[in-house]
Structure formats: structure tokens, C-alpha cells
Amino acid sequence: MTPPRTQQIPVVVLAGFLGSGKTTLLNHLLRNRAGTRIGVIVNDFGSIEIDAMTVAGQVGSTVSLGNGCLCCAVDASELDTFLETLTRPSARLDLIVIEASGLAEPQELVRMLLASENPHILYGGLVEVVDAAEFDGVRERHPEIDRHLAVADLVVLNKTDRVGEAERERLRATVAELSGPAAVISAVQGRIDPELLFDPALRPDGEEKIRQLTFEDLLREEAGDDHAGHLHAAYESVDFTSDVPLDPRRFIAFLDSRPEGLYRIKGFADFGAGDRDNRYALHAVGRFLRFVPQPWARGEQRLTQLVLIGAGIDAEALRAGLTACHAEPGPETPDAETERAMWGVLRYVQQEPELEDVQQEPEPEDVQQEPGPEDVREEAAAEA
């Protein structure tokens, strides 16, 4: 039986050139976090940390890294030092956001997170904020924005109220072409639905009932239900539940070919004879993919339960694609073919540090390890 695993905290990188609206978007998330505890690493360029002042007091824990660009000032081990502060149990955080300097190289931040040795974090995606009104000028002055968009998981086309409809569609098409499979969301004043980036935290009854009315409560009452509905209109959520186990090879092929605009996939997969002892928790954001095996509870109904979130996605096509991943009826015990197919899943399972002393099965010599998320991102950046 697989030992219990420590809950990992997603870390989202929020990037974009100067003036794109990153801090506005971050403040929107903090005001509409629905009980979720968010820790923020603010990376200002310059000695006066304006952004840190803007978010101060609105978040559970804040670490400011002023007077320089985070990706240039620290290496992966030093970033771990800051992350260690925010992942202490006493902080009780559900999400960490790194607001990058407007002059940062976001792919370097992503690389540092993927190389982090902190077992308590999980990469939560690169969100690139683009100023619709200034995009052409910014691109002319900073052609590297094409490279940044190429490695983004989610692009927020911000300030769309400042351009006409025809111009907005032109910009959206250009950004979508540059960002490839990334989801592109239009926004005004950084107002996107927080559930695009994180799931609302479920708190013990006593913790949420016995508290003072917060600023976010007042904002939510003032905005009303129409505001929340407007934010949801920018994307679609697709549910998939099945009591038929998935074929691991077919499912990995589905994930490898997931369509443009599909930003997040979360839930649990049942691989039947591939692993009778465990279900596999799935965390996918953009090009990043991670499976975590979890023991089935005694008497638990064995289901695959997935939620897919994106913009401009075809819900019926996604459900049909997942249905096509159903495994054919077969023996209760895995055969050699099923075991080989499971290696496609297992290569996305991260070994927990506390399990290092557990004897592991050797990897078959005839199975070649495929590129990980770091390689995929570097190739995307090189091609941009």
C-alpha cells in the first residue's frame, strides 16, 4: 500500500510586461479568494517595492524580493528558501503566487520551480498578462514577448475595454497564434474567475463560521451574482465520470494531444488492472502533468472523475475523446502489455523524498524515458 503523501501547495507564476495589469489581477484574486489562504512572493524591479505595498495586508503571508529581478537575483536553492517560509504548516496556505517583475524572464522562473527541491510545492502554471491597448507597441519594443507567450499556460488579454471589437478579435487571434495551445481569456481590470487558478478551500465549520465579516465578503455582496456569472462566461468547465477503467496508453495519448485552450485538468483516474491498489490523482496545467497514486479506500466505488477547464473548448469532443480511452475488458491481473502501458503514467509520478528508502522496481531497459515538462517548455521557447 502506498504511504500517505503530504498535500502540495500549487505555485502560480504571474508574469507580464510593465503596466500590463499584473498587480490589479493579483489584488482581484486576493479580494475574491473565497476563504482560500494565498501567500505572495512579490518581485519588484527597483528598491521601492510599490507592488508589495499594494498587496500588503491582504494576504496571509508575503515575501518581498526587491531591488532586482527574481530570476536573475537568486538560483533555485535560494528560491527554495523563500518558498520554505510560505510552506510552513503554521502558514496554512492553499496557494502561492509569484508576481514577477515586468522585466523578468518567466521561463526561468518556471525552470526554477520545476527544479525546486521543496516537496511541499506543485507547479501551478504560468499566467502571462497582456495589455490589449499597448500590445503592438510593447511587442515592437520587447520582441521577447513572443517567447514569453510561447511558454505560457494561460494568457490574460487585459484592458480589452480600451479597444474596439474588431481590434480585440485581431489581438486575440495574434496572441492565440503566439501562445499555441494556451488558453486565452479576455479581461477588464484583471477580473478573471479565481477558480481558473485554484479551487476554493474547504475549511472546518468552526473556522469559517466564527469570524468577522471581511473586506472580500463586502466586495462579493456589492458585486452580486451577475458579476460572478460574467467571469464564468470567459471559460467552460467539463465534467467526466465513468465506472469503466481507462486504458493508460490511450489516456496518455489523449493528454499528449489535448486541444488548444484546455488549461486545467484535475481529478482521479482508474486504470483498472494497470494498478488495482491505487487510483491516480491527476494535476495538469498547460503542458505540465503530474500523477499521484492514492490507495483506494475499502468499499470505495471505483470511478474515473475528471474536470477539464479551458476557453473555446469543445465539451462534446472532449467527452468523446475520454470515452475512447476506456479499457477493453480483460484479466483482473495485469499482463505484460498493460504493465508496459502503465510506464507512460508512472513517468509523471514524482518520487516523494520520504519514500527514498522504499525499494523501487527497476525501470525496464526497453522503455525509454520521454522528455519531462522542463524539456517541453525549453523546446517551446526555442521554437518561438
Short mmCIF file of N, CA and C in Angstrom, two decimals, residues 163-251:
data_model
loop_
_atom_site.label_atom_id
_atom_site.label_comp_id
_atom_site.label_asym_id
_atom_site.label_seq_id
_atom_site.Cartn_x
_atom_site.Cartn_y
_atom_site.Cartn_z
N VAL A 163 -10.12 48.85 -26.31
CA VAL A 163 -10.01 48.65 -27.76
C VAL A 163 -11.37 48.25 -28.31
N GLY A 164 -11.58 48.51 -29.61
CA GLY A 164 -12.84 48.16 -30.25
C GLY A 164 -12.95 46.66 -30.49
N GLU A 165 -14.15 46.23 -30.89
CA GLU A 165 -14.40 44.80 -31.06
C GLU A 165 -13.51 44.19 -32.14
N ALA A 166 -13.38 44.86 -33.28
CA ALA A 166 -12.55 44.33 -34.37
C ALA A 166 -11.09 44.22 -33.93
N GLU A 167 -10.60 45.24 -33.24
CA GLU A 167 -9.22 45.24 -32.76
C GLU A 167 -9.04 44.14 -31.71
N ARG A 168 -10.03 43.96 -30.87
CA ARG A 168 -9.95 42.93 -29.84
C ARG A 168 -9.84 41.54 -30.46
N GLU A 169 -10.61 41.29 -31.50
CA GLU A 169 -10.56 39.98 -32.16
C GLU A 169 -9.21 39.77 -32.86
N ARG A 170 -8.69 40.85 -33.47
CA ARG A 170 -7.37 40.75 -34.12
C ARG A 170 -6.30 40.41 -33.08
N LEU A 171 -6.33 41.11 -31.95
CA LEU A 171 -5.34 40.87 -30.90
C LEU A 171 -5.46 39.45 -30.34
N ARG A 172 -6.69 39.03 -30.14
CA ARG A 172 -6.91 37.69 -29.60
C ARG A 172 -6.34 36.63 -30.54
N ALA A 173 -6.56 36.81 -31.83
CA ALA A 173 -6.05 35.86 -32.81
C ALA A 173 -4.53 35.85 -32.82
N THR A 174 -3.92 37.04 -32.73
CA THR A 174 -2.45 37.13 -32.72
C THR A 174 -1.87 36.47 -31.48
N VAL A 175 -2.45 36.78 -30.33
CA VAL A 175 -1.96 36.20 -29.07
C VAL A 175 -2.14 34.69 -29.07
N ALA A 176 -3.28 34.22 -29.58
CA ALA A 176 -3.53 32.78 -29.63
C ALA A 176 -2.52 32.08 -30.53
N GLU A 177 -2.16 32.71 -31.63
CA GLU A 177 -1.17 32.12 -32.53
C GLU A 177 0.20 32.03 -31.85
N LEU A 178 0.56 33.07 -31.09
CA LEU A 178 1.86 33.10 -30.44
C LEU A 178 1.92 32.15 -29.24
N SER A 179 0.80 31.95 -28.58
CA SER A 179 0.80 31.14 -27.36
C SER A 179 0.47 29.68 -27.59
N GLY A 180 0.17 29.31 -28.83
CA GLY A 180 -0.05 27.90 -29.14
C GLY A 180 -1.25 27.33 -28.42
N PRO A 181 -1.06 26.24 -27.66
CA PRO A 181 -2.20 25.58 -27.02
C PRO A 181 -2.73 26.27 -25.77
N ALA A 182 -2.10 27.35 -25.32
CA ALA A 182 -2.52 28.01 -24.09
C ALA A 182 -3.93 28.59 -24.22
N ALA A 183 -4.67 28.58 -23.13
CA ALA A 183 -5.98 29.22 -23.10
C ALA A 183 -5.79 30.73 -23.08
N VAL A 184 -6.65 31.45 -23.80
CA VAL A 184 -6.60 32.91 -23.85
C VAL A 184 -7.92 33.45 -23.30
N ILE A 185 -7.84 34.25 -22.25
CA ILE A 185 -9.02 34.80 -21.58
C ILE A 185 -9.00 36.33 -21.69
N SER A 186 -10.10 36.92 -22.12
CA SER A 186 -10.21 38.38 -22.16
C SER A 186 -10.65 38.88 -20.80
N ALA A 187 -10.14 40.05 -20.40
CA ALA A 187 -10.46 40.58 -19.08
C ALA A 187 -10.44 42.10 -19.11
N VAL A 188 -11.14 42.68 -18.14
CA VAL A 188 -11.13 44.12 -17.89
C VAL A 188 -10.70 44.31 -16.44
N GLN A 189 -9.68 45.12 -16.23
CA GLN A 189 -9.14 45.38 -14.89
C GLN A 189 -8.72 44.09 -14.18
N GLY A 190 -8.22 43.13 -14.95
CA GLY A 190 -7.70 41.90 -14.36
C GLY A 190 -8.73 41.01 -13.73
N ARG A 191 -10.00 41.20 -14.04
CA ARG A 191 -11.05 40.42 -13.37
C ARG A 191 -11.26 39.09 -14.10
N ILE A 192 -10.61 38.05 -13.61
CA ILE A 192 -10.83 36.70 -14.10
C ILE A 192 -11.40 35.87 -12.95
N ASP A 193 -12.03 34.78 -13.28
CA ASP A 193 -12.59 33.93 -12.22
C ASP A 193 -11.44 33.25 -11.47
N PRO A 194 -11.35 33.40 -10.16
CA PRO A 194 -10.26 32.78 -9.40
C PRO A 194 -10.21 31.27 -9.56
N GLU A 195 -11.35 30.63 -9.85
CA GLU A 195 -11.35 29.18 -9.98
C GLU A 195 -10.58 28.71 -11.20
N LEU A 196 -10.21 29.60 -12.09
CA LEU A 196 -9.30 29.22 -13.17
C LEU A 196 -7.94 28.81 -12.61
N LEU A 197 -7.54 29.44 -11.51
CA LEU A 197 -6.20 29.22 -10.96
C LEU A 197 -6.19 28.33 -9.74
N PHE A 198 -7.27 28.30 -8.97
CA PHE A 198 -7.26 27.48 -7.76
C PHE A 198 -8.68 27.08 -7.39
N ASP A 199 -8.76 26.00 -6.62
CA ASP A 199 -10.04 25.53 -6.12
C ASP A 199 -10.32 26.19 -4.77
N PRO A 200 -11.54 26.63 -4.53
CA PRO A 200 -11.85 27.24 -3.22
C PRO A 200 -11.54 26.25 -2.10
N ALA A 201 -10.92 26.75 -1.05
CA ALA A 201 -10.53 25.89 0.07
C ALA A 201 -11.74 25.55 0.92
N LEU A 202 -11.77 24.32 1.39
CA LEU A 202 -12.83 23.88 2.29
C LEU A 202 -12.29 23.93 3.71
N ARG A 203 -12.85 24.81 4.52
CA ARG A 203 -12.38 25.00 5.89
C ARG A 203 -13.28 24.24 6.88
N PRO A 204 -12.72 23.84 8.02
CA PRO A 204 -13.57 23.26 9.07
C PRO A 204 -14.68 24.23 9.42
N ASP A 205 -15.85 23.69 9.76
CA ASP A 205 -17.02 24.53 10.00
C ASP A 205 -16.74 25.66 10.99
N GLY A 206 -16.09 25.33 12.09
CA GLY A 206 -15.86 26.33 13.12
C GLY A 206 -14.97 27.45 12.67
N GLU A 207 -14.03 27.15 11.78
CA GLU A 207 -13.05 28.15 11.37
C GLU A 207 -13.67 29.26 10.54
N GLU A 208 -14.63 28.89 9.67
CA GLU A 208 -15.21 29.88 8.78
C GLU A 208 -16.45 30.55 9.37
N LYS A 209 -17.14 29.86 10.30
CA LYS A 209 -18.36 30.44 10.86
C LYS A 209 -18.04 31.49 11.91
N ILE A 210 -17.02 31.25 12.71
CA ILE A 210 -16.72 32.17 13.81
C ILE A 210 -15.62 33.11 13.35
N ARG A 211 -15.99 34.14 12.61
CA ARG A 211 -15.00 35.11 12.15
C ARG A 211 -15.73 36.41 11.84
N GLN A 212 -14.96 37.49 11.75
CA GLN A 212 -15.55 38.78 11.42
C GLN A 212 -15.82 38.85 9.92
N LEU A 213 -16.75 39.72 9.53
CA LEU A 213 -17.00 39.97 8.12
C LEU A 213 -15.76 40.61 7.51
N THR A 214 -15.28 40.05 6.40
CA THR A 214 -14.04 40.55 5.80
C THR A 214 -14.34 41.48 4.63
N PHE A 215 -13.28 42.15 4.17
CA PHE A 215 -13.42 43.06 3.04
C PHE A 215 -13.89 42.30 1.80
N GLU A 216 -13.40 41.06 1.63
CA GLU A 216 -13.81 40.29 0.46
C GLU A 216 -15.31 39.95 0.52
N ASP A 217 -15.85 39.75 1.74
CA ASP A 217 -17.28 39.49 1.87
C ASP A 217 -18.09 40.70 1.38
N LEU A 218 -17.65 41.89 1.77
CA LEU A 218 -18.34 43.12 1.38
C LEU A 218 -18.28 43.31 -0.13
N LEU A 219 -17.12 43.04 -0.71
CA LEU A 219 -16.98 43.18 -2.15
C LEU A 219 -17.88 42.19 -2.89
N ARG A 220 -17.98 40.98 -2.36
CA ARG A 220 -18.80 39.97 -3.02
C ARG A 220 -20.27 40.37 -2.97
N GLU A 221 -20.73 40.90 -1.82
CA GLU A 221 -22.12 41.33 -1.70
C GLU A 221 -22.41 42.51 -2.62
N GLU A 222 -21.43 43.41 -2.70
CA GLU A 222 -21.61 44.59 -3.54
C GLU A 222 -21.67 44.22 -5.01
N ALA A 223 -20.85 43.23 -5.41
CA ALA A 223 -20.79 42.85 -6.82
C ALA A 223 -22.05 42.10 -7.24
N GLY A 224 -22.56 41.23 -6.36
CA GLY A 224 -23.76 40.48 -6.70
C GLY A 224 -23.47 39.28 -7.57
N ASP A 225 -24.51 38.50 -7.85
CA ASP A 225 -24.36 37.26 -8.61
C ASP A 225 -24.03 37.52 -10.07
N ASP A 226 -24.49 38.65 -10.64
CA ASP A 226 -24.25 38.93 -12.05
C ASP A 226 -22.77 39.02 -12.34
N HIS A 227 -22.01 39.61 -11.42
CA HIS A 227 -20.57 39.79 -11.62
C HIS A 227 -19.88 38.43 -11.72
N ALA A 228 -20.24 37.52 -10.80
CA ALA A 228 -19.63 36.20 -10.82
C ALA A 228 -19.98 35.47 -12.11
N GLY A 229 -21.22 35.61 -12.56
CA GLY A 229 -21.63 34.95 -13.79
C GLY A 229 -20.87 35.47 -14.99
N HIS A 230 -20.60 36.75 -15.01
CA HIS A 230 -19.85 37.35 -16.11
C HIS A 230 -18.45 36.76 -16.20
N LEU A 231 -17.82 36.55 -15.05
CA LEU A 231 -16.47 35.98 -15.05
C LEU A 231 -16.49 34.55 -15.57
N HIS A 232 -17.49 33.78 -15.19
CA HIS A 232 -17.58 32.40 -15.64
C HIS A 232 -17.78 32.31 -17.15
N ALA A 233 -18.34 33.35 -17.76
CA ALA A 233 -18.62 33.31 -19.19
C ALA A 233 -17.36 33.22 -20.04
N ALA A 234 -16.21 33.52 -19.45
CA ALA A 234 -14.97 33.54 -20.22
C ALA A 234 -14.39 32.15 -20.46
N TYR A 235 -14.88 31.14 -19.75
CA TYR A 235 -14.34 29.80 -19.92
C TYR A 235 -15.42 28.77 -19.69
N GLU A 236 -15.08 27.51 -19.93
CA GLU A 236 -16.03 26.42 -19.76
C GLU A 236 -15.42 25.33 -18.93
N SER A 237 -16.25 24.68 -18.13
CA SER A 237 -15.82 23.56 -17.30
C SER A 237 -16.57 22.31 -17.74
N VAL A 238 -15.84 21.22 -17.99
CA VAL A 238 -16.42 19.98 -18.48
C VAL A 238 -16.18 18.88 -17.46
N ASP A 239 -17.25 18.20 -17.03
CA ASP A 239 -17.14 17.08 -16.09
C ASP A 239 -17.18 15.76 -16.85
N PHE A 240 -16.41 14.79 -16.33
CA PHE A 240 -16.42 13.45 -16.93
C PHE A 240 -16.34 12.43 -15.80
N THR A 241 -17.31 11.52 -15.74
CA THR A 241 -17.32 10.45 -14.74
C THR A 241 -17.59 9.13 -15.45
N SER A 242 -16.83 8.09 -15.09
CA SER A 242 -17.01 6.79 -15.72
C SER A 242 -16.65 5.69 -14.74
N ASP A 243 -17.44 4.60 -14.79
CA ASP A 243 -17.12 3.44 -13.96
C ASP A 243 -16.35 2.39 -14.75
N VAL A 244 -15.98 2.72 -16.00
CA VAL A 244 -15.15 1.83 -16.82
C VAL A 244 -13.70 2.30 -16.71
N PRO A 245 -12.77 1.42 -16.32
CA PRO A 245 -11.36 1.85 -16.19
C PRO A 245 -10.81 2.40 -17.50
N LEU A 246 -9.79 3.26 -17.37
CA LEU A 246 -9.14 3.83 -18.53
C LEU A 246 -7.97 2.97 -18.97
N ASP A 247 -7.74 2.93 -20.27
CA ASP A 247 -6.54 2.31 -20.81
C ASP A 247 -5.42 3.32 -20.67
N PRO A 248 -4.33 3.01 -19.94
CA PRO A 248 -3.29 4.01 -19.67
C PRO A 248 -2.65 4.57 -20.94
N ARG A 249 -2.44 3.71 -21.95
CA ARG A 249 -1.79 4.21 -23.17
C ARG A 249 -2.72 5.17 -23.92
N ARG A 250 -3.98 4.82 -24.01
CA ARG A 250 -4.93 5.71 -24.70
C ARG A 250 -5.10 7.03 -23.95
N PHE A 251 -5.13 6.96 -22.62
CA PHE A 251 -5.32 8.18 -21.84
C PHE A 251 -4.12 9.11 -21.96
#
